[in-house]
mmCIF file of C-alpha atoms and ligand atoms in Angstrom:
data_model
loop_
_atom_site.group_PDB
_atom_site.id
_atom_site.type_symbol
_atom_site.label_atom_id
_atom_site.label_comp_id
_atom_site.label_asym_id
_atom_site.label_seq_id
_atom_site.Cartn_x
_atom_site.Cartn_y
_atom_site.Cartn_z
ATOM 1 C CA UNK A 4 28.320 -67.594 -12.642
ATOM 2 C CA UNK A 5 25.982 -69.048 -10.666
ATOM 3 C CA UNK A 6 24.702 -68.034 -6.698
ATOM 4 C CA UNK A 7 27.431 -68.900 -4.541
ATOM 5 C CA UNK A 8 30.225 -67.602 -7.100
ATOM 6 C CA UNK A 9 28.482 -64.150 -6.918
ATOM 7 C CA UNK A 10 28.429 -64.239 -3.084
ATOM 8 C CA UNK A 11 32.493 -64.893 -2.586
ATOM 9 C CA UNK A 12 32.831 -62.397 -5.523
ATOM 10 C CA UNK A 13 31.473 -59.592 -3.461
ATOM 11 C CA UNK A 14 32.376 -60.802 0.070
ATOM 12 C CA UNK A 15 34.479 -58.261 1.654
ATOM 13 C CA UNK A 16 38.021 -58.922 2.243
ATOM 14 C CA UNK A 17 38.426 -57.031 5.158
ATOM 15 C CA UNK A 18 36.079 -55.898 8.271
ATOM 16 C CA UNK A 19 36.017 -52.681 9.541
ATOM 17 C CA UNK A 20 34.295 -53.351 12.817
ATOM 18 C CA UNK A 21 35.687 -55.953 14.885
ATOM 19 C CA UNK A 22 32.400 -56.261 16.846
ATOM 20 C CA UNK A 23 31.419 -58.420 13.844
ATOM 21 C CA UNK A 24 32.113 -61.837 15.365
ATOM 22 C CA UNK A 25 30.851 -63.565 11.685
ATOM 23 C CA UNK A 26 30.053 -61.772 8.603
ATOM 24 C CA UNK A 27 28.791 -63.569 5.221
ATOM 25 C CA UNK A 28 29.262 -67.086 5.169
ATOM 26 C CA UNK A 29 26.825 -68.570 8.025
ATOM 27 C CA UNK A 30 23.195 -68.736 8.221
ATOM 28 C CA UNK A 31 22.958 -65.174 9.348
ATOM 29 C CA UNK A 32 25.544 -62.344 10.703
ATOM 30 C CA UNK A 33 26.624 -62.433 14.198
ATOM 31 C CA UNK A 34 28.519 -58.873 16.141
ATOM 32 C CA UNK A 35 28.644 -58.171 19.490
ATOM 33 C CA UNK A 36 25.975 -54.846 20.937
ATOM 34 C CA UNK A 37 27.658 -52.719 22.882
ATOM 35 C CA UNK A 38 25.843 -51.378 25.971
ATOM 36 C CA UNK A 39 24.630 -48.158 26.441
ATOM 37 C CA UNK A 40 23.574 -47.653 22.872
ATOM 38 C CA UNK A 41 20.549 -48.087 21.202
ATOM 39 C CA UNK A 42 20.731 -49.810 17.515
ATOM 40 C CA UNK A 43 18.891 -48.788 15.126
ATOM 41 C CA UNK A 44 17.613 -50.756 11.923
ATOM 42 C CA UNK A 45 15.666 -49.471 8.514
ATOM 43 C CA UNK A 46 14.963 -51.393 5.513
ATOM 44 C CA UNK A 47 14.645 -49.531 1.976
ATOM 45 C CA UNK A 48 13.709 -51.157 -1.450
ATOM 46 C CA UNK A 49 14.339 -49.641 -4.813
ATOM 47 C CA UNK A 50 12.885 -51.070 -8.046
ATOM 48 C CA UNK A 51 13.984 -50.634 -11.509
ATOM 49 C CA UNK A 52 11.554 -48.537 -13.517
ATOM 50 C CA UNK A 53 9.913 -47.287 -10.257
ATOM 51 C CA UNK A 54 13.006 -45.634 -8.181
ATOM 52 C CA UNK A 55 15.564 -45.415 -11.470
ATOM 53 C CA UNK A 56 15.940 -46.217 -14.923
ATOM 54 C CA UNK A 57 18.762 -48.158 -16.034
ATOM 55 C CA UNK A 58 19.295 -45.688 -19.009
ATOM 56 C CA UNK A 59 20.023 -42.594 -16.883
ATOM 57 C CA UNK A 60 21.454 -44.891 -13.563
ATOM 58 C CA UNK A 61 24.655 -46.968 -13.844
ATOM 59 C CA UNK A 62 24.794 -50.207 -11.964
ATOM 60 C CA UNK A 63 27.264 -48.068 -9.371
ATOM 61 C CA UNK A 64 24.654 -45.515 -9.146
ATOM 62 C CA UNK A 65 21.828 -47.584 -8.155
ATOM 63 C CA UNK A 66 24.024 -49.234 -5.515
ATOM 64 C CA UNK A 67 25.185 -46.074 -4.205
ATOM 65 C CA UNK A 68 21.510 -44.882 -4.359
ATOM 66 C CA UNK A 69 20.321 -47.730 -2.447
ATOM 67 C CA UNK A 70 22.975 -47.792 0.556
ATOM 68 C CA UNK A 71 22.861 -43.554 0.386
ATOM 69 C CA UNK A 72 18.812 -43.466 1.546
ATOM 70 C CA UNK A 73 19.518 -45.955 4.143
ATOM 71 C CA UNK A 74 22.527 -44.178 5.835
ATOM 72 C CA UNK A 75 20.075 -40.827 5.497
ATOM 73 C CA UNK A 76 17.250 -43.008 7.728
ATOM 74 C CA UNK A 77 20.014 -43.718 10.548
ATOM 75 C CA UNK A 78 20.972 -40.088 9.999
ATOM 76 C CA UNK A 79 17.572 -38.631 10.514
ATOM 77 C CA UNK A 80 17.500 -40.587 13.725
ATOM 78 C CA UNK A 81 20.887 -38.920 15.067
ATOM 79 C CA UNK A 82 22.590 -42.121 14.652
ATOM 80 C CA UNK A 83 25.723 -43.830 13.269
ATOM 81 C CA UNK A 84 25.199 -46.489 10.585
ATOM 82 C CA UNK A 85 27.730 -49.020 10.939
ATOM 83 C CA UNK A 86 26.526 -52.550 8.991
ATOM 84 C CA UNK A 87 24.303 -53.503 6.338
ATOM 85 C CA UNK A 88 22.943 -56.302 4.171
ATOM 86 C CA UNK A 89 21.740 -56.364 0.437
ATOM 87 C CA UNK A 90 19.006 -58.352 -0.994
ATOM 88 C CA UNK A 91 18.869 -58.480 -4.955
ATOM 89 C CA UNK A 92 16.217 -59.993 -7.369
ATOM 90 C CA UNK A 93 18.287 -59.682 -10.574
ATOM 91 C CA UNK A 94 17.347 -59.960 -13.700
ATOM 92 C CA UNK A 95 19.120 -62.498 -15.807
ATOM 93 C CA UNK A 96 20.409 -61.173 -18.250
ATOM 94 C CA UNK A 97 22.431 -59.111 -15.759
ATOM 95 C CA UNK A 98 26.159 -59.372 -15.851
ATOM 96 C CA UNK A 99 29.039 -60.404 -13.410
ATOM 97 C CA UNK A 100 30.654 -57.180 -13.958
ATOM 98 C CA UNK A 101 27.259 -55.098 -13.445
ATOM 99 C CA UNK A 102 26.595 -56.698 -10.172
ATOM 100 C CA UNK A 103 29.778 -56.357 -8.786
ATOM 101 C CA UNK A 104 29.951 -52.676 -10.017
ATOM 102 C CA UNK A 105 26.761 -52.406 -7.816
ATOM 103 C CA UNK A 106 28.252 -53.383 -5.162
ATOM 104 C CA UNK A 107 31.205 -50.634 -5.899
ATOM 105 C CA UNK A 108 29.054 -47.984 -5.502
ATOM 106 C CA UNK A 109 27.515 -49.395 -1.923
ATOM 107 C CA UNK A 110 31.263 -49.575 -0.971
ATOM 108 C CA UNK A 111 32.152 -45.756 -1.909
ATOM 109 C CA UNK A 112 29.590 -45.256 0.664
ATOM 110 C CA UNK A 113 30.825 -48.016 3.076
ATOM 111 C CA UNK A 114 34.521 -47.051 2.858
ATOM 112 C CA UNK A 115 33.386 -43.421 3.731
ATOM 113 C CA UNK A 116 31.269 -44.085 6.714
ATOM 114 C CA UNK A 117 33.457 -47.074 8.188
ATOM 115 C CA UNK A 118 30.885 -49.776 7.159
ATOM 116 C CA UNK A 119 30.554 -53.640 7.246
ATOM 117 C CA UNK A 120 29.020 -55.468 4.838
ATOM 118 C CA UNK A 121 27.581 -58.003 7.126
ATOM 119 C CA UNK A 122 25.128 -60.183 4.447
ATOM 120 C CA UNK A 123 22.370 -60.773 2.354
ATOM 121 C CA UNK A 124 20.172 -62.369 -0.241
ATOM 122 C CA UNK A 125 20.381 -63.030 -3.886
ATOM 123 C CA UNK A 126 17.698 -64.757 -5.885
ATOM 124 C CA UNK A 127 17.364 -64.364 -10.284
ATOM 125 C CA UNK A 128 13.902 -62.750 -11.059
ATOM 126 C CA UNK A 129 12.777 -62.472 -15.197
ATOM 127 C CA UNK A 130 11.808 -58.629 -14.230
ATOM 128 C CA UNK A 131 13.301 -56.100 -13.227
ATOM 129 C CA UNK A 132 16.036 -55.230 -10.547
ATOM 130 C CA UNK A 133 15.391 -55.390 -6.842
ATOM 131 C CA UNK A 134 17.707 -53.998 -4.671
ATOM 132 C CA UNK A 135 16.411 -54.210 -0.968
ATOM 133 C CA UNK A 136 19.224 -53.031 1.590
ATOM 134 C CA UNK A 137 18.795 -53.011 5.238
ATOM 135 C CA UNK A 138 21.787 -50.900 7.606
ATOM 136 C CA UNK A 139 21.996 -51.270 11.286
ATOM 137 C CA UNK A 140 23.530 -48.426 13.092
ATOM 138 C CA UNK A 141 23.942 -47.076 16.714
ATOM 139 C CA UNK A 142 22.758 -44.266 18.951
ATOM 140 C CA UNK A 143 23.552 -43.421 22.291
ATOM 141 C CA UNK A 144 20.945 -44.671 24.385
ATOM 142 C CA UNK A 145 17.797 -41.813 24.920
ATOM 143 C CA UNK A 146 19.242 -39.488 22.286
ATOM 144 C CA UNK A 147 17.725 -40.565 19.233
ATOM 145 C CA UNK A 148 15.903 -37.699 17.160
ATOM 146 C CA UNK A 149 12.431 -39.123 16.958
ATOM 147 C CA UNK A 150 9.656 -36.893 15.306
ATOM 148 C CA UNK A 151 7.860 -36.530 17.866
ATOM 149 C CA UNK A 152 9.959 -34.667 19.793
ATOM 150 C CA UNK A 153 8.955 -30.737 18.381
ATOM 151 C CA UNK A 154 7.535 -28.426 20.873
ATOM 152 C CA UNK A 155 5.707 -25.190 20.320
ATOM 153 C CA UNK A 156 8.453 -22.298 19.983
ATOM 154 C CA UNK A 157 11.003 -24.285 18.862
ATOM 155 C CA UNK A 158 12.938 -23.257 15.513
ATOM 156 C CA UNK A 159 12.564 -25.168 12.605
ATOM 157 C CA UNK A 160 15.762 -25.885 10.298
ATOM 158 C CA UNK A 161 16.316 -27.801 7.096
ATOM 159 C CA UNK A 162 20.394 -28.771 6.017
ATOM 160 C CA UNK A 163 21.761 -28.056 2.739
ATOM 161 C CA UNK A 164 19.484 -27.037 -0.065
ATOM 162 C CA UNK A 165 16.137 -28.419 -1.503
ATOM 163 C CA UNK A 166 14.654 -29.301 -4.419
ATOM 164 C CA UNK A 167 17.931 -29.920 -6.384
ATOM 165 C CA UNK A 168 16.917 -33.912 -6.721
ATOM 166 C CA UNK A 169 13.729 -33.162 -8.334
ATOM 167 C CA UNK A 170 15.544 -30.506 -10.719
ATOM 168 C CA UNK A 171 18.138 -33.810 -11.565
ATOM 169 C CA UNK A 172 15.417 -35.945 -12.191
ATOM 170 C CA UNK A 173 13.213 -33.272 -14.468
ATOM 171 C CA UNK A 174 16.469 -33.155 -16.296
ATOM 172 C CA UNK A 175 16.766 -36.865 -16.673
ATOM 173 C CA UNK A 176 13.600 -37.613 -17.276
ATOM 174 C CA UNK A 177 13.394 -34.498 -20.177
ATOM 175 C CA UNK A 178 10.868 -32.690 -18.864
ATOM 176 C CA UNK A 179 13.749 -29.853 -18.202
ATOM 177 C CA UNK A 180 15.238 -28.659 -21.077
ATOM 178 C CA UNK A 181 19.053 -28.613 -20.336
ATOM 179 C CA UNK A 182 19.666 -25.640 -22.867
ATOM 180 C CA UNK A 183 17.623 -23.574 -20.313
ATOM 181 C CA UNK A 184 19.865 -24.601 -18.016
ATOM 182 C CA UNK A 185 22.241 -22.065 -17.097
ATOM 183 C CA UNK A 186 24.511 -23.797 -14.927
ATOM 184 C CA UNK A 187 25.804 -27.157 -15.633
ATOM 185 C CA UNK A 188 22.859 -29.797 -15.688
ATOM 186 C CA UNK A 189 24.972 -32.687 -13.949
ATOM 187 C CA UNK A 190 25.259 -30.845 -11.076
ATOM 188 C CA UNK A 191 21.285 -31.425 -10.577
ATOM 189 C CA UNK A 192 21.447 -34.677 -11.571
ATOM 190 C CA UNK A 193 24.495 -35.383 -9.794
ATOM 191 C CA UNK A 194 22.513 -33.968 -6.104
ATOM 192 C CA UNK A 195 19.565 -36.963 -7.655
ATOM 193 C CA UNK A 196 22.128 -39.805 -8.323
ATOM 194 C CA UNK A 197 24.355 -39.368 -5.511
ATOM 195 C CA UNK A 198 22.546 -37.781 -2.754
ATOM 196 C CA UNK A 199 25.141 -36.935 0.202
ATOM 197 C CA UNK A 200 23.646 -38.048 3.489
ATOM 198 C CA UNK A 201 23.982 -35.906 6.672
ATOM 199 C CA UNK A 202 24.952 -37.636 8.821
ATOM 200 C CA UNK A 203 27.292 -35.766 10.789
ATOM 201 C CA UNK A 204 24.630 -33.167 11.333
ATOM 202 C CA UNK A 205 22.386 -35.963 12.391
ATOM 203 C CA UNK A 206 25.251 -36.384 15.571
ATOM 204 C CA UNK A 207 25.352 -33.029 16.707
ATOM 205 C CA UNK A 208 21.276 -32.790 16.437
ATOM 206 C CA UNK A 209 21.941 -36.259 19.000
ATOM 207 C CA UNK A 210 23.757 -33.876 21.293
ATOM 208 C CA UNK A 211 21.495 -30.893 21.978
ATOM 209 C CA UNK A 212 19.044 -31.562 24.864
ATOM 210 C CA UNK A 213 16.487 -32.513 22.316
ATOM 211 C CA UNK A 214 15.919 -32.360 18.732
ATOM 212 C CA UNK A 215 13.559 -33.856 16.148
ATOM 213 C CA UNK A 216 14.548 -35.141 13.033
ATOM 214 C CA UNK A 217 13.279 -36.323 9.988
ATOM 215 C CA UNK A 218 15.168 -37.019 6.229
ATOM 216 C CA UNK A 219 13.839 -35.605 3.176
ATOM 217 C CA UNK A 220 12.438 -38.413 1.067
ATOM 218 C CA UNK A 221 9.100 -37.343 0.113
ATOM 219 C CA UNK A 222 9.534 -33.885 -0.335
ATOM 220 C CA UNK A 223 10.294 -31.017 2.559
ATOM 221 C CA UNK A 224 6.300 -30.257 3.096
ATOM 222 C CA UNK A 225 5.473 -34.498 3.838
ATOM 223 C CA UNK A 226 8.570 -34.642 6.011
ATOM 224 C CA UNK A 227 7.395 -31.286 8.080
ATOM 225 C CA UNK A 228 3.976 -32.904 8.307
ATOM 226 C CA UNK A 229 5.130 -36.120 9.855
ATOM 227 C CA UNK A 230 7.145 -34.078 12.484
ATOM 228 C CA UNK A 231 3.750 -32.241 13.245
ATOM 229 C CA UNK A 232 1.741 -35.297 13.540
ATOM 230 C CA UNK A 233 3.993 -36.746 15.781
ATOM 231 C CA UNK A 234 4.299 -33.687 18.189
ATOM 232 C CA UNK A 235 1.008 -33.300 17.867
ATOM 233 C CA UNK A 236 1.938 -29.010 16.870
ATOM 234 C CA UNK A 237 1.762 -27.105 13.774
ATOM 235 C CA UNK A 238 4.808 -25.715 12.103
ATOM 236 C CA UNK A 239 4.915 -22.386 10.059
ATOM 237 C CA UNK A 240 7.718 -21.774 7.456
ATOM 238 C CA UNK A 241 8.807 -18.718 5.452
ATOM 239 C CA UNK A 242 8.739 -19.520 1.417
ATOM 240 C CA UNK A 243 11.456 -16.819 1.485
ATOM 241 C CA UNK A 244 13.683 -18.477 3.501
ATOM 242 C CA UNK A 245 13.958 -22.191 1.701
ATOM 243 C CA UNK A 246 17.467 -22.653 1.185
ATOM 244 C CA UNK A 247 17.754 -23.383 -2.858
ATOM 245 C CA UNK A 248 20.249 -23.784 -5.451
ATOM 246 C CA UNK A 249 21.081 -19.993 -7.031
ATOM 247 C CA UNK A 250 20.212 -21.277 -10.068
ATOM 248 C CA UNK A 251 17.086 -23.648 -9.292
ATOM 249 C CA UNK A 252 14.658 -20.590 -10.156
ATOM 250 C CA UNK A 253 16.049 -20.397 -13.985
ATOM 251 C CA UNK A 254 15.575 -23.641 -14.430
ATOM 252 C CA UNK A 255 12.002 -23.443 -14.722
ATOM 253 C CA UNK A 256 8.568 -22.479 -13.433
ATOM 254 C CA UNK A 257 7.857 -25.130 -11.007
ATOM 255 C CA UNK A 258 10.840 -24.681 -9.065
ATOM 256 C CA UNK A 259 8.940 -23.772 -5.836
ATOM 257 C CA UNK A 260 6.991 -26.876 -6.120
ATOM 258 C CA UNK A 261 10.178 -28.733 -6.453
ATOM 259 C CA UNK A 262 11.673 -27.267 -3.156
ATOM 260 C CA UNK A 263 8.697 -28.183 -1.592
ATOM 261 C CA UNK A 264 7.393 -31.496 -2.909
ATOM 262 C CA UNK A 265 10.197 -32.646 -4.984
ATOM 263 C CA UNK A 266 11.818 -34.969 -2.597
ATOM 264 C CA UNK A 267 14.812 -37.167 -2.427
ATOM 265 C CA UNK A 268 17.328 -34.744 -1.295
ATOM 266 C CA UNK A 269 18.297 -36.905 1.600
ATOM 267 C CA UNK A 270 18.567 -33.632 3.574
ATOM 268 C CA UNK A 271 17.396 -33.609 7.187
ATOM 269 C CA UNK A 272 14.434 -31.079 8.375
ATOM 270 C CA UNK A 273 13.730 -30.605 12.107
ATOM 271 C CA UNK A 274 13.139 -28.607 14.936
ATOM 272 C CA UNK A 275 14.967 -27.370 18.092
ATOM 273 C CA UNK A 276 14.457 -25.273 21.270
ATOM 274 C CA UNK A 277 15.597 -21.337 20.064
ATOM 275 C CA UNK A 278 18.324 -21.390 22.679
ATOM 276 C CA UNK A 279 20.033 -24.460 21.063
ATOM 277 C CA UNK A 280 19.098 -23.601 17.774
ATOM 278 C CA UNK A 281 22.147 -21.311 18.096
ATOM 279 C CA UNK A 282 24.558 -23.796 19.787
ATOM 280 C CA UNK A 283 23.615 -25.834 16.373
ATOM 281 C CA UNK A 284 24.048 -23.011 14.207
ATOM 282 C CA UNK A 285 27.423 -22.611 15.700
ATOM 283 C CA UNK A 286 28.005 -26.161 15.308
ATOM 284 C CA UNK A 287 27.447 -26.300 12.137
ATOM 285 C CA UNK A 288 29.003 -23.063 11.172
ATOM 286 C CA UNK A 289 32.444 -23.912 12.729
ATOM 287 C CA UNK A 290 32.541 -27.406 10.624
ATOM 288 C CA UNK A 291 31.250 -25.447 7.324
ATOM 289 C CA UNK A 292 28.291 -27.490 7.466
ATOM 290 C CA UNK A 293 25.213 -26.043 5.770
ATOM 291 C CA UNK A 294 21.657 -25.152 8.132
ATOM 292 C CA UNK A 295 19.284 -22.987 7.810
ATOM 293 C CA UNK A 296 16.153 -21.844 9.511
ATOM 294 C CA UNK A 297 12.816 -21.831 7.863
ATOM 295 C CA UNK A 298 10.283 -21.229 10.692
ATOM 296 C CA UNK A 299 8.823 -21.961 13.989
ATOM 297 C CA UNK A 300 6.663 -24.780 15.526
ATOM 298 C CA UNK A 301 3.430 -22.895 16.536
ATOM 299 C CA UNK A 302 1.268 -24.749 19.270
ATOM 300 C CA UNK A 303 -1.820 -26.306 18.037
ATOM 301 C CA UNK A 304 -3.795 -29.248 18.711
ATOM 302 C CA UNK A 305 -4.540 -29.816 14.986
ATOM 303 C CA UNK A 306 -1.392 -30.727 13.068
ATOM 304 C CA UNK A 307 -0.592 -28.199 10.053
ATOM 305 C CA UNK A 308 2.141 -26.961 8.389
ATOM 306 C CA UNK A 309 2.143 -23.375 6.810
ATOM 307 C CA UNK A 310 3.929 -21.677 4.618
ATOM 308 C CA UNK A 311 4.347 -17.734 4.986
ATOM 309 C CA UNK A 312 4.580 -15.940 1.230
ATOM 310 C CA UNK A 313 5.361 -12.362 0.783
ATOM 311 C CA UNK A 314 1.029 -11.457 0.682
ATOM 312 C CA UNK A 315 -0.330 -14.301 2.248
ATOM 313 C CA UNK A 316 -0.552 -17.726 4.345
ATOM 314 C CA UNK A 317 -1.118 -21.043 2.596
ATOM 315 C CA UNK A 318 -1.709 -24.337 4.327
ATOM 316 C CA UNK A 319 0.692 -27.438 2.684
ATOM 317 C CA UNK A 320 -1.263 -30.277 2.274
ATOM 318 C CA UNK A 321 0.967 -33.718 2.439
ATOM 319 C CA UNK A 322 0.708 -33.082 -1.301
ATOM 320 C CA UNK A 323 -0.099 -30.018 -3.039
ATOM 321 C CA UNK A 324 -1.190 -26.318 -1.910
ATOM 322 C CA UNK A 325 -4.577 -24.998 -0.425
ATOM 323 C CA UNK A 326 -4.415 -21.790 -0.357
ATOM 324 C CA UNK A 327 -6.709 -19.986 2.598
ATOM 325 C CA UNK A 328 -8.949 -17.383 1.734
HETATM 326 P P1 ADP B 5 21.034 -69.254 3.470
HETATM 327 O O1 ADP B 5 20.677 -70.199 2.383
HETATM 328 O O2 ADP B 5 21.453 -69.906 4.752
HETATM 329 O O3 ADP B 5 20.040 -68.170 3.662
HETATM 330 P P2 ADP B 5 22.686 -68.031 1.501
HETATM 331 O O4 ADP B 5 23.312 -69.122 0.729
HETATM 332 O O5 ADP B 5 21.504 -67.307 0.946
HETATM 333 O O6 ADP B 5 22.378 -68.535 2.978
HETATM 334 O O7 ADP B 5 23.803 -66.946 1.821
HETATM 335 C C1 ADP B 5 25.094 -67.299 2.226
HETATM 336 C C2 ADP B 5 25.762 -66.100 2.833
HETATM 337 O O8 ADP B 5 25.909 -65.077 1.877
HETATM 338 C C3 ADP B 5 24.987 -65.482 3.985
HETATM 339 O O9 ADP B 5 25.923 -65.007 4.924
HETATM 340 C C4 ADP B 5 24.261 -64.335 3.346
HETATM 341 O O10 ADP B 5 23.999 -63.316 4.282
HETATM 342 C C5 ADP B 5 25.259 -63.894 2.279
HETATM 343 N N1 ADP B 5 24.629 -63.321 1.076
HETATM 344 C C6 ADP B 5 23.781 -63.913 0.207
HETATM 345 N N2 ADP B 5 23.426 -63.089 -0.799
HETATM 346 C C7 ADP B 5 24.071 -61.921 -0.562
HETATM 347 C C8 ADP B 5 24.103 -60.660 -1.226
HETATM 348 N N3 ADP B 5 23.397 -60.411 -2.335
HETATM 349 N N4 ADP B 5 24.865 -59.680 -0.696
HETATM 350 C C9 ADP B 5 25.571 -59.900 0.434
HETATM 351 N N5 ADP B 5 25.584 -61.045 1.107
HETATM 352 C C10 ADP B 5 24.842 -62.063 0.620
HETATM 353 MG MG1 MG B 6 21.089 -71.398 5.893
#
């Protein structure tokens, strides 16, 4: 099979958004901006060995993996994604088969959040897999959630629960021993694989007054700092109030570490005003979507985030604790 074979192999049939005046087949994608939004665009690369392992990740899980962060990045900005294009370096020893099952698990995605496949790139490397993919979505104009938009008071709130993606991968990667596992170990490594993107949480965050946002690649304490930095405040959250898994703690020792510096949950973490924190909650509540508060954005002209223990205070580095005296 050789380059252009591929390329009308995973063209797709149909298009989803008729604002796409040409799709793949021209030197580059053409649709039509609508006014009175504000598009949005984020790149992500994953690389075999680095981001997965082709033992534990199917070719349909890497795809899915590598639309999934991208549709979290529009997410964390309150947006909608709506196209996006793939570059690949592929090994060659890949098959047809595996590269179109790729592109399967991008569509799972696509098909659920009305998306176009608008183009991209394919070149044969003698490495390892590349899988670049860029998504353009849309926002109404002025309400993105940009990080720097905490203010001192405001409640701070993280969706779903943490640390489950670094549990999944410590499973994986063997350094959890499944028989301690008391619940079923794929549903860790499922929350690693196939990491859900909130995106409709994202869109009612765009509709409160104002609302920073930020997705949880790094690990809950990096993505709190960045929102500090930004806002130029300090945030302080409650250890005791970190939404986990019921059975994260039995799974071993380090889960706290996990919750906080695991990363790649793909869940969002921000802060609003109190009095719309409760319009949120509501929100959320009414569509059985899961929020919960963690803390409060304290005012402070250096940027720190803290985390409140039963005894004591401890500052979160980007990485790592340091606990204060
Ligand atoms: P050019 O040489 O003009 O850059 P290509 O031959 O690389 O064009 O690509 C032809 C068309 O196929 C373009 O529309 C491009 O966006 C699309 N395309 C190429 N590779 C991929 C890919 N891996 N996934 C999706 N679309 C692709
Ligand atoms: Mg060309």
């Amino acid at each position: 099979m050789d380059e252009f074979d591929l390329i009308h192999s995973i063209t797709p049939r149909t298009i989803r958004h008729s604002s796409v005046d040409v799709g793949i087949g021209d030197d580059a994608a053409l649709y039509t901006a609508k006014h009175g939004v504000q598009e949005i665009v984020c790149v992500d690369t994953m690389v075999e060995d680095v981001h997965f392992k082709l033992h534990y990740s199917s070719p349909k899980d890497i795809g899915y993996k590598a639309l999934a962060v991208n549709i979290s990045d529009i997410a964390a900005m309150g947006g909608i994604p709506k196209f996006y294009l793939v570059s690949l370096a592929v090994p060659s020893k890949w098959t047809e088969s595996e590269i179109k099952a790729m592109y399967e698990g991008m569509n799972e995605l696509a098909k659920l959040y009305h998306m176009d496949l608008i183009g991209g790139d394919t070149v044969s490397t003698s490495d390892k897999l590349v899988v670049t993919v860029t998504v353009i979505g849309e926002v109404e104009k002025g309400q993105a959630c940009l990080r720097s938009l905490a203010r001192p008071n405001d409640v701070v709130f993280v969706t779903g629960e943490i640390g489950s993606s670094a549990a999944g991968l410590s499973l994986l990667s063997e350094e959890t021993d499944p028989q301690n596992a008391v619940i079923e170990a794929s549903y860790f490594i499922n929350r690693h694989k196939r990491p859900q993107p909130r995106v409709n949480i994202g869109r009612l965050c765009s509709n409160v007054q104002r609302a920073a946002l930020n997705d949880i690649s790094d690990g809950l304490a990096s993505e709190l700092h960045e929102i500090a930095e930004a806002s130029c405040v300090s945030i302080e959250i409650d250890e005791r109030m970190l939404p986990v898994h019921s059975d994260l703690p039995k799974l071993h020792p380090h889960w706290k570490e996990w919750a906080l510096f695991g990363g790649e949950d793909f869940e969002l973490t921000g802060t609003v005003s109190k009095g719309e924190w409760e319009l949120l909650k509501q929100e959320c509540e009414t569509r059985q979507l899961p929020i919960t508060k963690i803390g409060h954005v304290i005012e402070k002209t250096e940027s720190k985030v803290i985390l409140k223990t039963d005894k004591t205070s401890v500052i979160l580095e980007k990485k790592g604790y340091n606990h204060f005296k």
